[in-house]
XYZ file of C-alpha atoms in Angstrom:
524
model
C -40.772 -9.286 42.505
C -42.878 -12.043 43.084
C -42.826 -15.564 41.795
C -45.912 -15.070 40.692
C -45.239 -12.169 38.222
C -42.565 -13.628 37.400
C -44.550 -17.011 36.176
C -47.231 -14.429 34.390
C -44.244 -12.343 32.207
C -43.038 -15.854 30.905
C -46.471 -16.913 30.103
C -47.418 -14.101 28.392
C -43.801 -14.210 26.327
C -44.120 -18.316 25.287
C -48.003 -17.043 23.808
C -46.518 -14.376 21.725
C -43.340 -16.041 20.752
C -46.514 -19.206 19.390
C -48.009 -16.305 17.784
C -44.599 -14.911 16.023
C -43.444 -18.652 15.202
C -44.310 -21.885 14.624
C -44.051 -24.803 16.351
C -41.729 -26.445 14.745
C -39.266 -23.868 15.419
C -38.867 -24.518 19.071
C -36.044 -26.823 18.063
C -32.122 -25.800 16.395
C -32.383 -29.016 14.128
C -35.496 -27.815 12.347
C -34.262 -24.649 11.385
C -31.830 -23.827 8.486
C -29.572 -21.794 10.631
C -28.604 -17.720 10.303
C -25.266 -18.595 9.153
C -26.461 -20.948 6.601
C -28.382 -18.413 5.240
C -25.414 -15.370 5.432
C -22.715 -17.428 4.178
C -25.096 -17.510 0.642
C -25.286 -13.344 0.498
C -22.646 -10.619 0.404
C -19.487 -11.516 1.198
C -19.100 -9.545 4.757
C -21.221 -12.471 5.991
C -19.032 -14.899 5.934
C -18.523 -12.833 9.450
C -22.258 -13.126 11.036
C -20.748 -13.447 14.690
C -21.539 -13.603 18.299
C -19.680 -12.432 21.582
C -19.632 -15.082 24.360
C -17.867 -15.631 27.914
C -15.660 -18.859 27.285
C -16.330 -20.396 30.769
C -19.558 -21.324 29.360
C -18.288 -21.798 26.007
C -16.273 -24.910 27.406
C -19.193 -25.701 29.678
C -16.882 -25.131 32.836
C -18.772 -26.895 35.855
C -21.869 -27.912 33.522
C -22.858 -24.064 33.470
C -24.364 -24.071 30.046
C -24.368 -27.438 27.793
C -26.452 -25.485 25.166
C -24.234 -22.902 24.022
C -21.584 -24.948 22.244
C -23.937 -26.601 19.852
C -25.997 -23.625 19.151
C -23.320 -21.063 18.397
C -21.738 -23.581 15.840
C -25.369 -23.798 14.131
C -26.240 -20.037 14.216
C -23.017 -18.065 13.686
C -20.250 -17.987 11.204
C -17.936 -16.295 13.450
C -17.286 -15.540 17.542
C -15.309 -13.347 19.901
C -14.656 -13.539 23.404
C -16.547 -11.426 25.572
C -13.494 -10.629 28.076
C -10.797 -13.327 27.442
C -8.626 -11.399 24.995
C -8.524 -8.129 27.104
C -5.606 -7.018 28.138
C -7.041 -6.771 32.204
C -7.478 -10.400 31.805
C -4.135 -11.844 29.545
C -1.350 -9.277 30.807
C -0.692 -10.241 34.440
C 2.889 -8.165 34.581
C 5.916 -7.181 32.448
C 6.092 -10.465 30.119
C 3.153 -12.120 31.990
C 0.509 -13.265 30.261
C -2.222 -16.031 31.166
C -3.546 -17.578 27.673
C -5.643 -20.169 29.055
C -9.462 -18.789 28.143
C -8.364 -17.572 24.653
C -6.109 -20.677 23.616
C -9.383 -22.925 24.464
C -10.828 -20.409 21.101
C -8.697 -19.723 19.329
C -5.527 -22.946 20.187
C -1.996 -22.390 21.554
C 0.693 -22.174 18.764
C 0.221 -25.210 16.309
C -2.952 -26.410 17.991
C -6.201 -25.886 16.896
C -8.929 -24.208 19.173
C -12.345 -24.376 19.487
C -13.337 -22.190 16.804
C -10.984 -23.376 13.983
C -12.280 -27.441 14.689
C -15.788 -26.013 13.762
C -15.349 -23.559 10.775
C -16.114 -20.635 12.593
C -14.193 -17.164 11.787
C -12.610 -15.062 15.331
C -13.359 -11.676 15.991
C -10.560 -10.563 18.181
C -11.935 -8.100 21.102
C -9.505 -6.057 22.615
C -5.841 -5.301 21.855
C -6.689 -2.008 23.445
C -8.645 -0.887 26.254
C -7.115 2.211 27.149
C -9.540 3.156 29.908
C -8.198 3.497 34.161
C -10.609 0.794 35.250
C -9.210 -2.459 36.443
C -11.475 -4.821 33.830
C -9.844 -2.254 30.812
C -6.120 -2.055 31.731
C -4.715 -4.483 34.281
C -4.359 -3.939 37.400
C -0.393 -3.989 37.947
C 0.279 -1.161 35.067
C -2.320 1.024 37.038
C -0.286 0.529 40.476
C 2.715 1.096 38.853
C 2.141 4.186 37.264
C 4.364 6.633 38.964
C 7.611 4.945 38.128
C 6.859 3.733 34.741
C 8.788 5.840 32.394
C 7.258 6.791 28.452
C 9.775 4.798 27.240
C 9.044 1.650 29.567
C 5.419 2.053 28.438
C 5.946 2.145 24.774
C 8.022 -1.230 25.389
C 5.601 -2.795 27.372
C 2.748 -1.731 25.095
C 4.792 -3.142 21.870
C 5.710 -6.461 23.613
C 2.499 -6.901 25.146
C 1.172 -6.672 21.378
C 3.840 -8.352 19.636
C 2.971 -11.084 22.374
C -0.989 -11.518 21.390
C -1.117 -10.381 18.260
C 1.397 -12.707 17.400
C 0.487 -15.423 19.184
C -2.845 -15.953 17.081
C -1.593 -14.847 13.952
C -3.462 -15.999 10.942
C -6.126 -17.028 13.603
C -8.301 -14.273 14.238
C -9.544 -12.005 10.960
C -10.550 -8.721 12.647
C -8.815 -7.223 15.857
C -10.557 -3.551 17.895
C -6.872 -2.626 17.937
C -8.596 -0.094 20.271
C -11.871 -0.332 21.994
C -13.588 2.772 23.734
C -10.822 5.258 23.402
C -12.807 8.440 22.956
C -14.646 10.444 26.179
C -18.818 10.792 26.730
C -18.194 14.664 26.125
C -16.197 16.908 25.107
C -12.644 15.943 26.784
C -10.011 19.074 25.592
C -7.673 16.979 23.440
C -7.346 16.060 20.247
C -10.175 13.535 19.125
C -12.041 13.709 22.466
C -9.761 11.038 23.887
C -10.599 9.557 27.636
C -7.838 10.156 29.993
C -6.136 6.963 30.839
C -2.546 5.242 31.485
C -1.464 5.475 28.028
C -2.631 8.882 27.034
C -0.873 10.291 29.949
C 2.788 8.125 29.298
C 2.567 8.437 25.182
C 0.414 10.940 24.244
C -2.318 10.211 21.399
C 0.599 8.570 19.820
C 0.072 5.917 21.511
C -2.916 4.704 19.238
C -0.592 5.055 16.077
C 1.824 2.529 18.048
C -1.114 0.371 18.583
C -1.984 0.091 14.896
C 1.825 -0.522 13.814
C 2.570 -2.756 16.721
C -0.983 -4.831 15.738
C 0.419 -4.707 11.887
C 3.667 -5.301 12.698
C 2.649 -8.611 14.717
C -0.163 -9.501 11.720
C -0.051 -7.802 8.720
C -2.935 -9.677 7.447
C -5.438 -8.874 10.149
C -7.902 -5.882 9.730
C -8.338 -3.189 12.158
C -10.850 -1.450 13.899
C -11.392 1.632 16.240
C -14.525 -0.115 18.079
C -17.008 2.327 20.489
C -20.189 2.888 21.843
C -22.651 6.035 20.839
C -21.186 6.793 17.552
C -24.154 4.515 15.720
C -25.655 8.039 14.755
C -24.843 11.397 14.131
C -23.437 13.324 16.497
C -19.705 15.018 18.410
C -18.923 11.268 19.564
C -19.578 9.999 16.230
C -17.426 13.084 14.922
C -14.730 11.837 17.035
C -14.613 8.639 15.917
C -14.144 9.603 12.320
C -11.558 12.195 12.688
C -9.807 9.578 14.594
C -9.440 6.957 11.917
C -9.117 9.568 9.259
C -5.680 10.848 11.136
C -4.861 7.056 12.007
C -5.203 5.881 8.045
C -2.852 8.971 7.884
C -0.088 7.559 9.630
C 2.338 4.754 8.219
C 3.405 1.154 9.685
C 6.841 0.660 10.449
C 7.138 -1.083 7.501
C 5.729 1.832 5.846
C 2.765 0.688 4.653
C -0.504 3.176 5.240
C -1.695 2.247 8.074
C -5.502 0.915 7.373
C -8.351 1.060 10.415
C -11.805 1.064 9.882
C -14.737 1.610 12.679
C -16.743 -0.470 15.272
C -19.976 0.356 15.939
C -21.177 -0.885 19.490
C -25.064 -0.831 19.040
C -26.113 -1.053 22.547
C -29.422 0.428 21.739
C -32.623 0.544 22.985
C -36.521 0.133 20.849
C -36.824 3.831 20.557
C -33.790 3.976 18.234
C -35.306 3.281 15.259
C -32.451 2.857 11.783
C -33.749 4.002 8.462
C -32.669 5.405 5.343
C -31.759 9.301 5.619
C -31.777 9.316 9.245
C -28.119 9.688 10.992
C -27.139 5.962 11.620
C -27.266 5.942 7.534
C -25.098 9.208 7.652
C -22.772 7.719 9.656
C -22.212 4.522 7.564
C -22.601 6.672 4.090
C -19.778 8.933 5.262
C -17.696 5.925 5.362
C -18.674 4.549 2.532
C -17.602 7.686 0.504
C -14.478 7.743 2.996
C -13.694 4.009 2.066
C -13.423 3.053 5.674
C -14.731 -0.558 6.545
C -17.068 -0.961 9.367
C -18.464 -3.519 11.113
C -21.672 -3.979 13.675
C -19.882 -5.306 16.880
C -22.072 -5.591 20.156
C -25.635 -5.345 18.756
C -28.358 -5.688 21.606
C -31.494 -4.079 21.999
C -32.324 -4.234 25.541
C -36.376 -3.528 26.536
C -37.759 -3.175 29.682
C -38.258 -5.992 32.358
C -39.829 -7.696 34.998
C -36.529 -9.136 36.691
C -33.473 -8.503 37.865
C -30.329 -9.854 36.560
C -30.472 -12.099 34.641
C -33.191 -10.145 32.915
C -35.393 -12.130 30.678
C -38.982 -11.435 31.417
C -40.264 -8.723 29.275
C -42.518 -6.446 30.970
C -44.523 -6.138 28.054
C -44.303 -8.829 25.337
C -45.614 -7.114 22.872
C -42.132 -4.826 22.949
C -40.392 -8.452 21.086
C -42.261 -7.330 18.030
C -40.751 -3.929 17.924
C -37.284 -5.510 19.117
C -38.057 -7.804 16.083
C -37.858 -4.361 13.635
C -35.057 -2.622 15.411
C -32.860 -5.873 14.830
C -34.329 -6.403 11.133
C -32.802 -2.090 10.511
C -29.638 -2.687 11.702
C -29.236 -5.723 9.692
C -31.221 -4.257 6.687
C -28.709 -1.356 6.815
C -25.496 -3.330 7.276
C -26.443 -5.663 4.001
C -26.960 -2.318 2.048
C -23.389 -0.934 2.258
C -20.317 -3.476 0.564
C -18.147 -1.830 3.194
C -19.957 -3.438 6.268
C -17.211 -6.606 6.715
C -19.429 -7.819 10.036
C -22.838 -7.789 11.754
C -22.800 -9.494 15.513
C -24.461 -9.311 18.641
C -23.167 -9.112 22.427
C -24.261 -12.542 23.224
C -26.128 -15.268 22.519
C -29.165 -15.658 24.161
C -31.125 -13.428 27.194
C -29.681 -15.900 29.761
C -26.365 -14.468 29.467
C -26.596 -11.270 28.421
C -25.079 -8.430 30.351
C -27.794 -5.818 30.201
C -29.791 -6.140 32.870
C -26.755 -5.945 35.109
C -25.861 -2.706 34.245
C -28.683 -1.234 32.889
C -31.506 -1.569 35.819
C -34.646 -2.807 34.683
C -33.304 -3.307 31.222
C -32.659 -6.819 29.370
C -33.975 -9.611 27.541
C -31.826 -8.029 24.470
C -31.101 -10.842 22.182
C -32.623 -12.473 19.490
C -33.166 -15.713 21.234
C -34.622 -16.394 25.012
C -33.288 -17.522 27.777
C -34.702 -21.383 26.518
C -32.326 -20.787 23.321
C -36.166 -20.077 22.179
C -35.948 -17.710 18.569
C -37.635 -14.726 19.574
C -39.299 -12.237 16.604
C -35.898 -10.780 16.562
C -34.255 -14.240 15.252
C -36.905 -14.323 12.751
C -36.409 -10.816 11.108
C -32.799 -12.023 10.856
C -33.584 -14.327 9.460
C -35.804 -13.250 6.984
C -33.040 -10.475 6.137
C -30.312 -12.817 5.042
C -33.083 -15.725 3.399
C -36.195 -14.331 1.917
C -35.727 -12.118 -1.164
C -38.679 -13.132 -2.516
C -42.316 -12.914 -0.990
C -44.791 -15.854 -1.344
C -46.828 -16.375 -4.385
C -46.260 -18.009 -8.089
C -43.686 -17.750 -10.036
C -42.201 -19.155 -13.503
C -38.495 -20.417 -12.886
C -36.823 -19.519 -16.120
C -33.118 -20.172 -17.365
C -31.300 -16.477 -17.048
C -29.820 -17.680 -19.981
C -32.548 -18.099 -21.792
C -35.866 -16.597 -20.294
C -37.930 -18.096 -23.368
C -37.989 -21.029 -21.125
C -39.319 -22.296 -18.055
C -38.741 -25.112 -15.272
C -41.434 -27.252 -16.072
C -43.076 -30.563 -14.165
C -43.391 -33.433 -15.934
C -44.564 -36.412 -14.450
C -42.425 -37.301 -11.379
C -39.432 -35.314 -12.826
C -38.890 -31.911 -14.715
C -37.750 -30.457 -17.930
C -36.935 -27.320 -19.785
C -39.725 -25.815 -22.245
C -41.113 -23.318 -23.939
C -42.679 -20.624 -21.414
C -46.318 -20.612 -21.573
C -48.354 -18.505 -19.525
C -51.269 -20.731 -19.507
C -49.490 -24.084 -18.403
C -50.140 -25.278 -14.597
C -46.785 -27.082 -14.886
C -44.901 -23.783 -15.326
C -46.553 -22.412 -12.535
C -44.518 -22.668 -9.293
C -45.971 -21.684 -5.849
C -42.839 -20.368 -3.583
C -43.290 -20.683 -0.037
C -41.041 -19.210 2.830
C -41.473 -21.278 5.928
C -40.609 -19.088 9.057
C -40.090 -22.121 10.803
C -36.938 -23.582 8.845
C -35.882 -20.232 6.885
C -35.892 -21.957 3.562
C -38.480 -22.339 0.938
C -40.354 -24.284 -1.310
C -41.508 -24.896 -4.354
C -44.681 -26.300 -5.759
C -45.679 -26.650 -9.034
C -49.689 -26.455 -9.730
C -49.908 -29.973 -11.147
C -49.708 -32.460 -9.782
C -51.733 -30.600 -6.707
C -50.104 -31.458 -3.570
C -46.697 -31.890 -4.895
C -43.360 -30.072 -4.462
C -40.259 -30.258 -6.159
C -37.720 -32.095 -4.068
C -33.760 -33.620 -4.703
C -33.059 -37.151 -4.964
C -29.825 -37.820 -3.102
C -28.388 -34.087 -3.254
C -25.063 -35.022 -1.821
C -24.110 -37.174 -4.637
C -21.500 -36.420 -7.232
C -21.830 -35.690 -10.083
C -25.454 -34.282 -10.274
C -28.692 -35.185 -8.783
C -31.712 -35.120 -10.007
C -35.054 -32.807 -9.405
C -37.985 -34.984 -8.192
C -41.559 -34.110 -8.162
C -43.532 -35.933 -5.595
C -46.064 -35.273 -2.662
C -45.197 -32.839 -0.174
C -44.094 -34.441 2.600
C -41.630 -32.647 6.298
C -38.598 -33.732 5.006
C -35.490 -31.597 3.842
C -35.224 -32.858 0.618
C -38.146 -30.523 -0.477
C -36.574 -26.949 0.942
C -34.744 -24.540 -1.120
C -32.273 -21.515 -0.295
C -33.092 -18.864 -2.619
C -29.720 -16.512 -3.419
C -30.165 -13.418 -5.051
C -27.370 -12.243 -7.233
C -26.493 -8.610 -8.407
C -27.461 -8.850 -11.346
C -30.893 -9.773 -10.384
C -30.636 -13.358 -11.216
C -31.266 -16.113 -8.803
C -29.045 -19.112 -7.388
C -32.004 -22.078 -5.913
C -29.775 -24.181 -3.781
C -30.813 -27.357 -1.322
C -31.100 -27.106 1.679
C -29.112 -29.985 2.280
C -25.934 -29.035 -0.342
C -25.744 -25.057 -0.147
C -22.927 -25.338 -2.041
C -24.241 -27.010 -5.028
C -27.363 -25.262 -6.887
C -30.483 -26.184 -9.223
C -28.802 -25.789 -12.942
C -29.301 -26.396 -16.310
C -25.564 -27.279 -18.257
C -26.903 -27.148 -21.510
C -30.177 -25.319 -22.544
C -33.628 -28.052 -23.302
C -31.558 -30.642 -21.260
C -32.447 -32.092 -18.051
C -32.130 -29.693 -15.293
C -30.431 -31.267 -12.235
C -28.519 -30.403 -8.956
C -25.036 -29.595 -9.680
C -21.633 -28.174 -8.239
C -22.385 -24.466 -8.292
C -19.289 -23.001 -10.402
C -20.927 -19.466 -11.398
C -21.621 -20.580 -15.083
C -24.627 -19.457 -16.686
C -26.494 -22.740 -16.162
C -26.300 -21.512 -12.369
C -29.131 -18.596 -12.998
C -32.109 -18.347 -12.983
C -35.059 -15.475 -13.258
C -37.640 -15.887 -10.633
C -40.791 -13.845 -12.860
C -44.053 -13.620 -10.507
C -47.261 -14.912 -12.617
């Protein structure tokens, strides 16, 4: 391909991605961040997470000084991409090289990477019971002919006990088995793919998994992780008869044993996700099955101009429809209480691994090779932070919807709701840009409502004054169940607009669920 073309694609991208988002946005400060806005819905967020090689994690050789600082802004959670495989920890019988994952996750009573920065670990693989030298290592392979089924199951439990244990009460979610079950039809039970184990243990050998894994952790969660199940289908078939026998089976401590599902989605822009098609059959049939799942490799790869690494679309206009196939899978996952995690197989284009193995194929993340947001970062964002579409609103008291937030000179009070009153009358904005909104009231014109010193304890107070770039003025909007709203700073999303006593000053206060808390958003 020619420089030239090459120069052209990116062109053409940086127009569209000015068309699909500000200006301000080019920067990480300026923006709110996804996990900002996930930690403030359904609980499963707490896991909004991201895969990524830990070379370039730790900035080995100066390979990628960008990465660090972004993941800990963007994500609430991260897993290795290879470094907890058992190809790349198990080096021989009681061998293991810990060096990659203990930078994530610490060595026994340190603290790694992840901890230090508040972010949750997704652990990726216990498992990888496939004959290729990056799935199982190398030495077990070689040594198949005089390894015994007894020798296996011992060097499958102490390989186990050995990693499992060693992050104990470090990582929340393990694949206790990742990519276990065949393309097509296979002539065992489940569909399984012919490897070392299967051959040594029979299919037993994923019910020793799951009680070796519990046995090592009882407090980490399971999952059966693979690719091609998202929608209906025999391999999706597979996958839940699997789990169904697994959560059959007992730990050794007798316990049910408890596994829930992995869905890959490695998917491309023709797989479009929406209500009553199969990927919503697949995740309804484990939601009436109470089996967990969670969205573990998300990419949607497009065609491109470039080889690895893959970043110049060959049509730009293709990031828009990326943009929707991104904003279905995540529209989908917040619709079901049994999704417990939503992440994507990388961070940004620059280091993705499509384009190497799918030719042509790439630029499949929601952020550019520039750590630019792409229209895919902005419907995910838009997902977790906008419940509410522009326009004007009167902020009432759930408590008591007789009355209404209302501006009063450089400040604000509780009164009577009044249709007619410009004070009452609150313009909500969404700003693509930052992913928070704000709020101004119709008199005085050109003002917002903004915090005075939100960080300080007790309370703070609500200011009115002209509108101005700062941070002070933006709002996270929370929607509640019960259709009630939580309005929370940008700068304190832990504390919340509130109103202790009804007809008293309304203020910024430690959000502690009480009904002061809530409030009805009621367009005018």
């Amino acid at each position: 391909m020619s420089v030239g073309r090459r120069i052209g694609a990116l062109a053409a991208g940086l127009l569209l991605t000015s068309l699909l988002c500000p200006a301000e946005a080019q920067t990480t400060g300026s923006r709110i961040g996804l996990k900002n806005l996930a930690r403030n819905r359904v609980s499963f967020f707490d896991r909004l997470g991201v895969a990524v090689p830990m070379d370039r994690l730790q900035n080995a050789g100066g390979i990628d000084p960008q990465l660090a600082p972004f993941v800990a802004a963007e994500y609430s959670m991260v897993s290795c991409e290879n470094e907890l495989k058992p190809a790349w920890i198990w080096t021989g019988p009681g061998s293991y090289d810990t060096a990659a994952a203990d930078f994530l996750l610490g060595a026994p009573g340190r603290t790694g990477w992840a901890r230090a920065r508040g972010l949750a670990v997704r652990g990726h693989t216990v498992m990888y019971p496939r004959d290729q030298t990056f799935c199982n290592p190398r030495w077990l392979l070689d040594n198949e002919s005089t390894i015994t089924p007894a020798q296996a199951r011992q060097y499958l439990r102490d390989y186990i006990s050995f990693v499992v244990g060693r992050y104990r009460g470090k990582i929340k979610s393990w694949d206790v088995v990742n990519e276990c079950i065949a393309d097509g039809p296979n002539g065992n039970s489940f569909d399984l793919v012919d490897n070392f184990w299967l051959r040594k243990l029979g299919r037993d050998y994923l019910v020793l998994a799951c009680q070796f894994a519990h046995e090592a952790d009882p407090n980490a969660e399971l999952y059966v992780n693979d690719y091609n199940v998202e929608s209906s289908g025999r391999k999706a078939d597979d996958q839940f008869a699997l789990v169904q026998w697994l959560n059959s089976q007992r730990n050794l401590d007798n316990t049910p044993i408890r596994v829930g599902i992995g869905l890959q989605y490695h998917i491309t822009l023709g797989e479009t996700i929406s209500p009553g098609d199969g990927h919503y059959a697949v995740v309804q049939r484990l939601a009436d099955n109470g089996i967990p799942f969670q969205i573990t490799e998300l990419d949607v790869r497009i065609p491109v101009l470039d080889g690895p690494p893959g970043i110049f679309p060959a049509n730009p206009a293709d990031l828009v429809t990326q943009g929707e196939r991104y904003r279905e899978a995540l529209t989908m996952a917040a619709s079901f209480p049994n999704c417990r995690g939503f992440q994507t197989w990388g961070a940004y284009d620059g280091s993705s691994w499509i384009s190497y193995f799918f030719g042509g194929q790439g630029a499949a993340l929601p952020t550019d090779a520039n750590y630019q947001p792409k229209a895919a970062y902005f419907a995910m964002q838009e997902v977790l932070g906008r419940p509410l579409s522009d326009g004007v609103y009167a902020v009432k008291p759930n408590a008591d919807r007789t009355l209404a937030l209302t501006a009063q000179g450089s400040g604000v009070r509780l009164a009577r709701f009044e249709t007619a009153l410009p004070e009452q009358r609150w313009g909500l904005t969404w700003s693509a840009a930052r992913g928070t909104y704000t709020l101004a009231p119709a008199t005085p014109l050109g003002s917002r409502l903004g915090v005075d010193a939100p960080l300080l304890y007790p309370a703070a107070s609500l200011q009115v004054r002209p509108a101005d770039a700062t941070s002070t003025q933006e709002f996270v909007v929370i929607p509640t169940p019960s259709g009630a709203f939580r309005l929370a700073p940008r700068n304190a999303l832990t504390r919340t607009l509130s109103s202790p006593m009804l007809l008293s000053m309304p203020g910024i206060y430690n959000f502690d669920g009480a009904p002061g808390n809530f409030w009805q958003l009621a367009p005018l």
